[in-house]
Amino acid sequence: LLQSTPVTAQKMSENWCLERGFDPTNLSCDTCRLIDESTTIQKLQQEQNINIGEECRQCCQFHKVNPVLHPDYSLRGKYKFALLTYNEGSLSQFGEIKDFLERDLSDVLSFKGESRFKAVASTKSAMDPEIRMQMMMMGITNGGGGQPKLMLFDKHKKGGWSEEDEEEAVEVIKLRGWKREDLKDMLMTLLPSA
């Protein structure tokens, strides 16, 4: 179920979603698929020239399950480990993730433990080294890093997972546009307790 649900490139603001009738705190992406299957809504979309299904997917939480559609299915503890990587130089551009690290990280670690979740500053640069050098020569020392991302693993690894293990992650989620509350909720749902 989770594997077949695409993660949108950028989540929309909560107000944007609420204005369209979607509650992003509780909306599961499998509910959005129902919109795509509705002939009534398809007709409305054609008449109004809107894409309600796409708007729904921009507001949904892929880690939530619709209990009506899947009464016996739970995503609790689906993954064994999660690794959040971020670039310290560009973290100020991602205020919600910065807030998560400052305000919620200790809560998640107290419930899940370091054997289940870790947040680390990236040692990789998303920028070409030559361009980075030019920026440094011009006095620009911050920024240029990649966006924060969350890697989810379905097994443990002796010695622990690192950002070099991205190829082995079951899911990799770029966190641009994510709210800190949504990230915390997802980690609390998808990871087993310590």
PDB file of C-alpha atoms in Angstrom:
ATOM      1  CA  LEU A   1       0.000   0.000   0.000  1.00  0.00           C
ATOM      2  CA  LEU A   2       2.653   2.532   1.023  1.00  0.00           C
ATOM      3  CA  GLN A   3       4.987   1.605  -1.829  1.00  0.00           C
ATOM      4  CA  SER A   4       2.351   2.341  -4.460  1.00  0.00           C
ATOM      5  CA  THR A   5       1.565   5.796  -3.100  1.00  0.00           C
ATOM      6  CA  PRO A   6       3.618   8.516  -4.791  1.00  0.00           C
ATOM      7  CA  VAL A   7       5.069  11.193  -2.561  1.00  0.00           C
ATOM      8  CA  THR A   8       4.382  14.628  -3.979  1.00  0.00           C
ATOM      9  CA  ALA A   9       7.377  16.791  -4.725  1.00  0.00           C
ATOM     10  CA  GLN A  10       6.109  19.623  -2.574  1.00  0.00           C
ATOM     11  CA  LYS A  11       3.444  19.560   0.077  1.00  0.00           C
ATOM     12  CA  MET A  12       1.048  22.492   0.018  1.00  0.00           C
ATOM     13  CA  SER A  13       0.385  24.676   3.048  1.00  0.00           C
ATOM     14  CA  GLU A  14      -2.235  23.584   5.529  1.00  0.00           C
ATOM     15  CA  ASN A  15      -4.356  26.672   4.771  1.00  0.00           C
ATOM     16  CA  TRP A  16      -4.231  25.946   1.023  1.00  0.00           C
ATOM     17  CA  CYS A  17      -5.472  22.422   1.703  1.00  0.00           C
ATOM     18  CA  LEU A  18      -8.167  23.482   4.157  1.00  0.00           C
ATOM     19  CA  GLU A  19      -9.479  26.068   1.654  1.00  0.00           C
ATOM     20  CA  ARG A  20     -10.028  23.181  -0.764  1.00  0.00           C
ATOM     21  CA  GLY A  21     -11.739  21.001   1.840  1.00  0.00           C
ATOM     22  CA  PHE A  22      -8.822  18.697   2.652  1.00  0.00           C
ATOM     23  CA  ASP A  23      -7.578  18.245   6.219  1.00  0.00           C
ATOM     24  CA  PRO A  24      -3.902  17.415   5.775  1.00  0.00           C
ATOM     25  CA  THR A  25      -3.524  16.221   9.360  1.00  0.00           C
ATOM     26  CA  ASN A  26      -5.829  13.269   8.757  1.00  0.00           C
ATOM     27  CA  LEU A  27      -6.012  12.760   5.001  1.00  0.00           C
ATOM     28  CA  SER A  28      -4.567   9.467   3.779  1.00  0.00           C
ATOM     29  CA  CYS A  29      -3.387   9.211   0.184  1.00  0.00           C
ATOM     30  CA  ASP A  30      -5.449   6.070  -0.392  1.00  0.00           C
ATOM     31  CA  THR A  31      -8.508   8.281   0.101  1.00  0.00           C
ATOM     32  CA  CYS A  32      -7.307  10.441  -2.811  1.00  0.00           C
ATOM     33  CA  ARG A  33      -7.366   7.390  -5.061  1.00  0.00           C
ATOM     34  CA  LEU A  34     -11.114   7.174  -4.436  1.00  0.00           C
ATOM     35  CA  ILE A  35     -11.470  10.639  -5.938  1.00  0.00           C
ATOM     36  CA  ASP A  36      -9.740   9.452  -9.096  1.00  0.00           C
ATOM     37  CA  GLU A  37     -12.157   6.508  -9.349  1.00  0.00           C
ATOM     38  CA  SER A  38     -15.341   8.578  -8.909  1.00  0.00           C
ATOM     39  CA  THR A  39     -17.162   9.201 -12.188  1.00  0.00           C
ATOM     40  CA  THR A  40     -19.097  12.066 -10.581  1.00  0.00           C
ATOM     41  CA  ILE A  41     -15.890  13.821  -9.572  1.00  0.00           C
ATOM     42  CA  GLN A  42     -14.299  13.116 -12.961  1.00  0.00           C
ATOM     43  CA  LYS A  43     -17.253  14.852 -14.625  1.00  0.00           C
ATOM     44  CA  LEU A  44     -16.995  17.790 -12.208  1.00  0.00           C
ATOM     45  CA  GLN A  45     -13.267  18.093 -12.869  1.00  0.00           C
ATOM     46  CA  GLN A  46     -13.874  18.296 -16.629  1.00  0.00           C
ATOM     47  CA  GLU A  47     -16.655  20.882 -16.233  1.00  0.00           C
ATOM     48  CA  GLN A  48     -14.672  23.044 -13.794  1.00  0.00           C
ATOM     49  CA  ASN A  49     -11.252  22.422 -15.397  1.00  0.00           C
ATOM     50  CA  ILE A  50      -9.696  21.433 -12.055  1.00  0.00           C
ATOM     51  CA  ASN A  51      -7.875  18.353 -10.845  1.00  0.00           C
ATOM     52  CA  ILE A  52      -9.300  17.506  -7.427  1.00  0.00           C
ATOM     53  CA  GLY A  53      -7.338  14.250  -7.235  1.00  0.00           C
ATOM     54  CA  GLU A  54      -4.029  16.081  -7.691  1.00  0.00           C
ATOM     55  CA  GLU A  55      -5.019  18.710  -5.127  1.00  0.00           C
ATOM     56  CA  CYS A  56      -5.875  15.896  -2.720  1.00  0.00           C
ATOM     57  CA  ARG A  57      -2.484  14.221  -3.286  1.00  0.00           C
ATOM     58  CA  GLN A  58      -0.733  17.514  -2.529  1.00  0.00           C
ATOM     59  CA  CYS A  59      -2.405  17.531   0.884  1.00  0.00           C
ATOM     60  CA  CYS A  60      -2.425  13.855   1.876  1.00  0.00           C
ATOM     61  CA  GLN A  61      -0.190  11.996   4.305  1.00  0.00           C
ATOM     62  CA  PHE A  62       1.226   8.857   2.712  1.00  0.00           C
ATOM     63  CA  HIS A  63       1.980   7.355   6.130  1.00  0.00           C
ATOM     64  CA  LYS A  64      -1.703   7.439   7.123  1.00  0.00           C
ATOM     65  CA  VAL A  65      -4.109   4.637   6.279  1.00  0.00           C
ATOM     66  CA  ASN A  66      -7.816   5.109   5.699  1.00  0.00           C
ATOM     67  CA  PRO A  67      -9.379   2.841   8.371  1.00  0.00           C
ATOM     68  CA  VAL A  68     -12.585   2.449   6.354  1.00  0.00           C
ATOM     69  CA  LEU A  69     -10.741   1.199   3.274  1.00  0.00           C
ATOM     70  CA  HIS A  70      -8.222  -0.891   5.227  1.00  0.00           C
ATOM     71  CA  PRO A  71      -9.674  -1.786   8.664  1.00  0.00           C
ATOM     72  CA  ASP A  72      -7.045  -4.453   9.408  1.00  0.00           C
ATOM     73  CA  TYR A  73      -4.022  -2.674   7.949  1.00  0.00           C
ATOM     74  CA  SER A  74      -1.597  -0.657  10.012  1.00  0.00           C
ATOM     75  CA  LEU A  75       1.626   1.095   9.125  1.00  0.00           C
ATOM     76  CA  ARG A  76       2.763   1.086  12.760  1.00  0.00           C
ATOM     77  CA  GLY A  77       6.339  -0.086  12.941  1.00  0.00           C
ATOM     78  CA  LYS A  78       6.604  -0.636   9.177  1.00  0.00           C
ATOM     79  CA  TYR A  79      10.274   0.375   9.081  1.00  0.00           C
ATOM     80  CA  LYS A  80      13.118  -0.639  11.387  1.00  0.00           C
ATOM     81  CA  PHE A  81      15.206   2.528  11.074  1.00  0.00           C
ATOM     82  CA  ALA A  82      15.029   6.085   9.746  1.00  0.00           C
ATOM     83  CA  LEU A  83      17.902   8.439   8.987  1.00  0.00           C
ATOM     84  CA  LEU A  84      17.310  12.152   8.520  1.00  0.00           C
ATOM     85  CA  THR A  85      20.157  13.985   6.768  1.00  0.00           C
ATOM     86  CA  TYR A  86      20.456  17.743   6.431  1.00  0.00           C
ATOM     87  CA  ASN A  87      23.059  20.269   5.372  1.00  0.00           C
ATOM     88  CA  GLU A  88      23.935  22.722   8.142  1.00  0.00           C
ATOM     89  CA  GLY A  89      24.741  25.437   5.599  1.00  0.00           C
ATOM     90  CA  SER A  90      21.286  25.390   4.056  1.00  0.00           C
ATOM     91  CA  LEU A  91      19.205  24.381   7.088  1.00  0.00           C
ATOM     92  CA  SER A  92      17.970  27.949   7.589  1.00  0.00           C
ATOM     93  CA  GLN A  93      16.133  27.597   4.236  1.00  0.00           C
ATOM     94  CA  PHE A  94      14.105  24.738   5.740  1.00  0.00           C
ATOM     95  CA  GLY A  95      12.626  26.362   8.843  1.00  0.00           C
ATOM     96  CA  GLU A  96      10.188  23.539   9.615  1.00  0.00           C
ATOM     97  CA  ILE A  97      12.956  20.921   9.552  1.00  0.00           C
ATOM     98  CA  LYS A  98      15.181  23.172  11.648  1.00  0.00           C
ATOM     99  CA  ASP A  99      12.303  23.520  14.147  1.00  0.00           C
ATOM    100  CA  PHE A 100      11.866  19.747  14.154  1.00  0.00           C
ATOM    101  CA  LEU A 101      15.555  19.273  14.975  1.00  0.00           C
ATOM    102  CA  GLU A 102      15.428  21.896  17.730  1.00  0.00           C
ATOM    103  CA  ARG A 103      12.020  21.115  19.242  1.00  0.00           C
ATOM    104  CA  ASP A 104      10.989  17.540  18.372  1.00  0.00           C
ATOM    105  CA  LEU A 105      14.139  15.492  17.885  1.00  0.00           C
ATOM    106  CA  SER A 106      14.546  14.693  21.576  1.00  0.00           C
ATOM    107  CA  ASP A 107      10.889  13.568  21.823  1.00  0.00           C
ATOM    108  CA  VAL A 108      11.242  11.203  18.871  1.00  0.00           C
ATOM    109  CA  LEU A 109      14.511   9.823  20.252  1.00  0.00           C
ATOM    110  CA  SER A 110      12.989   9.279  23.700  1.00  0.00           C
ATOM    111  CA  PHE A 111      10.143   7.200  22.201  1.00  0.00           C
ATOM    112  CA  LYS A 112      11.993   5.472  19.382  1.00  0.00           C
ATOM    113  CA  GLY A 113      15.615   5.432  20.551  1.00  0.00           C
ATOM    114  CA  GLU A 114      18.834   5.927  18.613  1.00  0.00           C
ATOM    115  CA  SER A 115      18.629   2.321  17.435  1.00  0.00           C
ATOM    116  CA  ARG A 116      15.544   3.340  15.406  1.00  0.00           C
ATOM    117  CA  PHE A 117      16.168   6.963  14.364  1.00  0.00           C
ATOM    118  CA  LYS A 118      19.078   9.288  13.816  1.00  0.00           C
ATOM    119  CA  ALA A 119      19.422  12.818  12.444  1.00  0.00           C
ATOM    120  CA  VAL A 120      22.845  13.746  11.081  1.00  0.00           C
ATOM    121  CA  ALA A 121      24.413  16.701   9.347  1.00  0.00           C
ATOM    122  CA  SER A 122      25.314  15.649   5.826  1.00  0.00           C
ATOM    123  CA  THR A 123      28.915  15.379   4.808  1.00  0.00           C
ATOM    124  CA  LYS A 124      27.951  15.390   1.128  1.00  0.00           C
ATOM    125  CA  SER A 125      27.638  18.545  -0.904  1.00  0.00           C
ATOM    126  CA  ALA A 126      24.848  18.794  -3.439  1.00  0.00           C
ATOM    127  CA  MET A 127      26.777  21.498  -5.237  1.00  0.00           C
ATOM    128  CA  ASP A 128      29.499  21.102  -7.802  1.00  0.00           C
ATOM    129  CA  PRO A 129      32.870  21.616  -6.013  1.00  0.00           C
ATOM    130  CA  GLU A 130      33.977  24.216  -8.562  1.00  0.00           C
ATOM    131  CA  ILE A 131      30.860  26.334  -8.035  1.00  0.00           C
ATOM    132  CA  ARG A 132      31.220  25.939  -4.257  1.00  0.00           C
ATOM    133  CA  MET A 133      34.812  27.213  -4.510  1.00  0.00           C
ATOM    134  CA  GLN A 134      33.676  30.222  -6.559  1.00  0.00           C
ATOM    135  CA  MET A 135      31.022  31.014  -3.964  1.00  0.00           C
ATOM    136  CA  MET A 136      33.603  30.795  -1.188  1.00  0.00           C
ATOM    137  CA  MET A 137      35.928  33.129  -3.113  1.00  0.00           C
ATOM    138  CA  MET A 138      33.059  35.631  -3.378  1.00  0.00           C
ATOM    139  CA  GLY A 139      32.522  35.425   0.369  1.00  0.00           C
ATOM    140  CA  ILE A 140      29.370  33.296   0.228  1.00  0.00           C
ATOM    141  CA  THR A 141      29.935  30.610   2.808  1.00  0.00           C
ATOM    142  CA  ASN A 142      26.450  29.390   3.603  1.00  0.00           C
ATOM    143  CA  GLY A 143      23.866  27.623   1.513  1.00  0.00           C
ATOM    144  CA  GLY A 144      24.516  25.416  -1.432  1.00  0.00           C
ATOM    145  CA  GLY A 145      23.633  22.253   0.386  1.00  0.00           C
ATOM    146  CA  GLY A 146      20.987  19.808  -0.593  1.00  0.00           C
ATOM    147  CA  GLN A 147      17.569  19.706   0.947  1.00  0.00           C
ATOM    148  CA  PRO A 148      16.946  17.586   4.024  1.00  0.00           C
ATOM    149  CA  LYS A 149      15.841  14.031   3.346  1.00  0.00           C
ATOM    150  CA  LEU A 150      14.585  11.060   5.259  1.00  0.00           C
ATOM    151  CA  MET A 151      15.769   7.569   4.429  1.00  0.00           C
ATOM    152  CA  LEU A 152      13.646   4.661   5.673  1.00  0.00           C
ATOM    153  CA  PHE A 153      15.118   1.172   6.064  1.00  0.00           C
ATOM    154  CA  ASP A 154      13.284  -2.109   6.651  1.00  0.00           C
ATOM    155  CA  LYS A 155      16.164  -3.860   8.409  1.00  0.00           C
ATOM    156  CA  HIS A 156      19.036  -3.114  10.769  1.00  0.00           C
ATOM    157  CA  LYS A 157      22.638  -2.902   9.690  1.00  0.00           C
ATOM    158  CA  LYS A 158      25.583  -3.789  11.853  1.00  0.00           C
ATOM    159  CA  GLY A 159      27.352  -0.532  12.606  1.00  0.00           C
ATOM    160  CA  GLY A 160      24.253   1.479  11.647  1.00  0.00           C
ATOM    161  CA  TRP A 161      23.041   3.176   8.498  1.00  0.00           C
ATOM    162  CA  SER A 162      24.650   6.299   7.034  1.00  0.00           C
ATOM    163  CA  GLU A 163      23.917   8.691   4.185  1.00  0.00           C
ATOM    164  CA  GLU A 164      26.128   6.557   1.936  1.00  0.00           C
ATOM    165  CA  ASP A 165      23.509   3.793   2.242  1.00  0.00           C
ATOM    166  CA  GLU A 166      20.815   5.742   0.383  1.00  0.00           C
ATOM    167  CA  GLU A 167      20.706   3.127  -2.398  1.00  0.00           C
ATOM    168  CA  GLU A 168      19.657   0.510   0.163  1.00  0.00           C
ATOM    169  CA  ALA A 169      16.840   2.589   1.658  1.00  0.00           C
ATOM    170  CA  VAL A 170      13.320   1.327   1.001  1.00  0.00           C
ATOM    171  CA  GLU A 171      12.009   4.909   0.813  1.00  0.00           C
ATOM    172  CA  VAL A 172      13.823   8.232   0.406  1.00  0.00           C
ATOM    173  CA  ILE A 173      11.712  11.316   1.031  1.00  0.00           C
ATOM    174  CA  LYS A 174      12.911  14.818   0.243  1.00  0.00           C
ATOM    175  CA  LEU A 175      11.566  17.032   2.998  1.00  0.00           C
ATOM    176  CA  ARG A 176      11.178  20.361   1.184  1.00  0.00           C
ATOM    177  CA  GLY A 177       7.827  21.823   2.241  1.00  0.00           C
ATOM    178  CA  TRP A 178       7.199  19.342   5.047  1.00  0.00           C
ATOM    179  CA  LYS A 179       5.778  20.573   8.349  1.00  0.00           C
ATOM    180  CA  ARG A 180       7.607  19.584  11.505  1.00  0.00           C
ATOM    181  CA  GLU A 181       4.414  18.107  12.991  1.00  0.00           C
ATOM    182  CA  ASP A 182       3.912  15.890   9.937  1.00  0.00           C
ATOM    183  CA  LEU A 183       7.500  14.652  10.088  1.00  0.00           C
ATOM    184  CA  LYS A 184       7.191  13.860  13.799  1.00  0.00           C
ATOM    185  CA  ASP A 185       3.836  12.123  13.289  1.00  0.00           C
ATOM    186  CA  MET A 186       5.227  10.047  10.434  1.00  0.00           C
ATOM    187  CA  LEU A 187       8.266   8.927  12.446  1.00  0.00           C
ATOM    188  CA  MET A 188       6.134   8.087  15.465  1.00  0.00           C
ATOM    189  CA  THR A 189       3.859   5.996  13.234  1.00  0.00           C
ATOM    190  CA  LEU A 190       6.304   4.229  10.943  1.00  0.00           C
ATOM    191  CA  LEU A 191       9.030   3.324  13.444  1.00  0.00           C
ATOM    192  CA  PRO A 192       8.628   0.754  16.217  1.00  0.00           C
ATOM    193  CA  SER A 193       9.131   1.971  19.769  1.00  0.00           C
ATOM    194  CA  ALA A 194      12.467   1.451  21.495  1.00  0.00           C
TER     195      ALA A 194
END
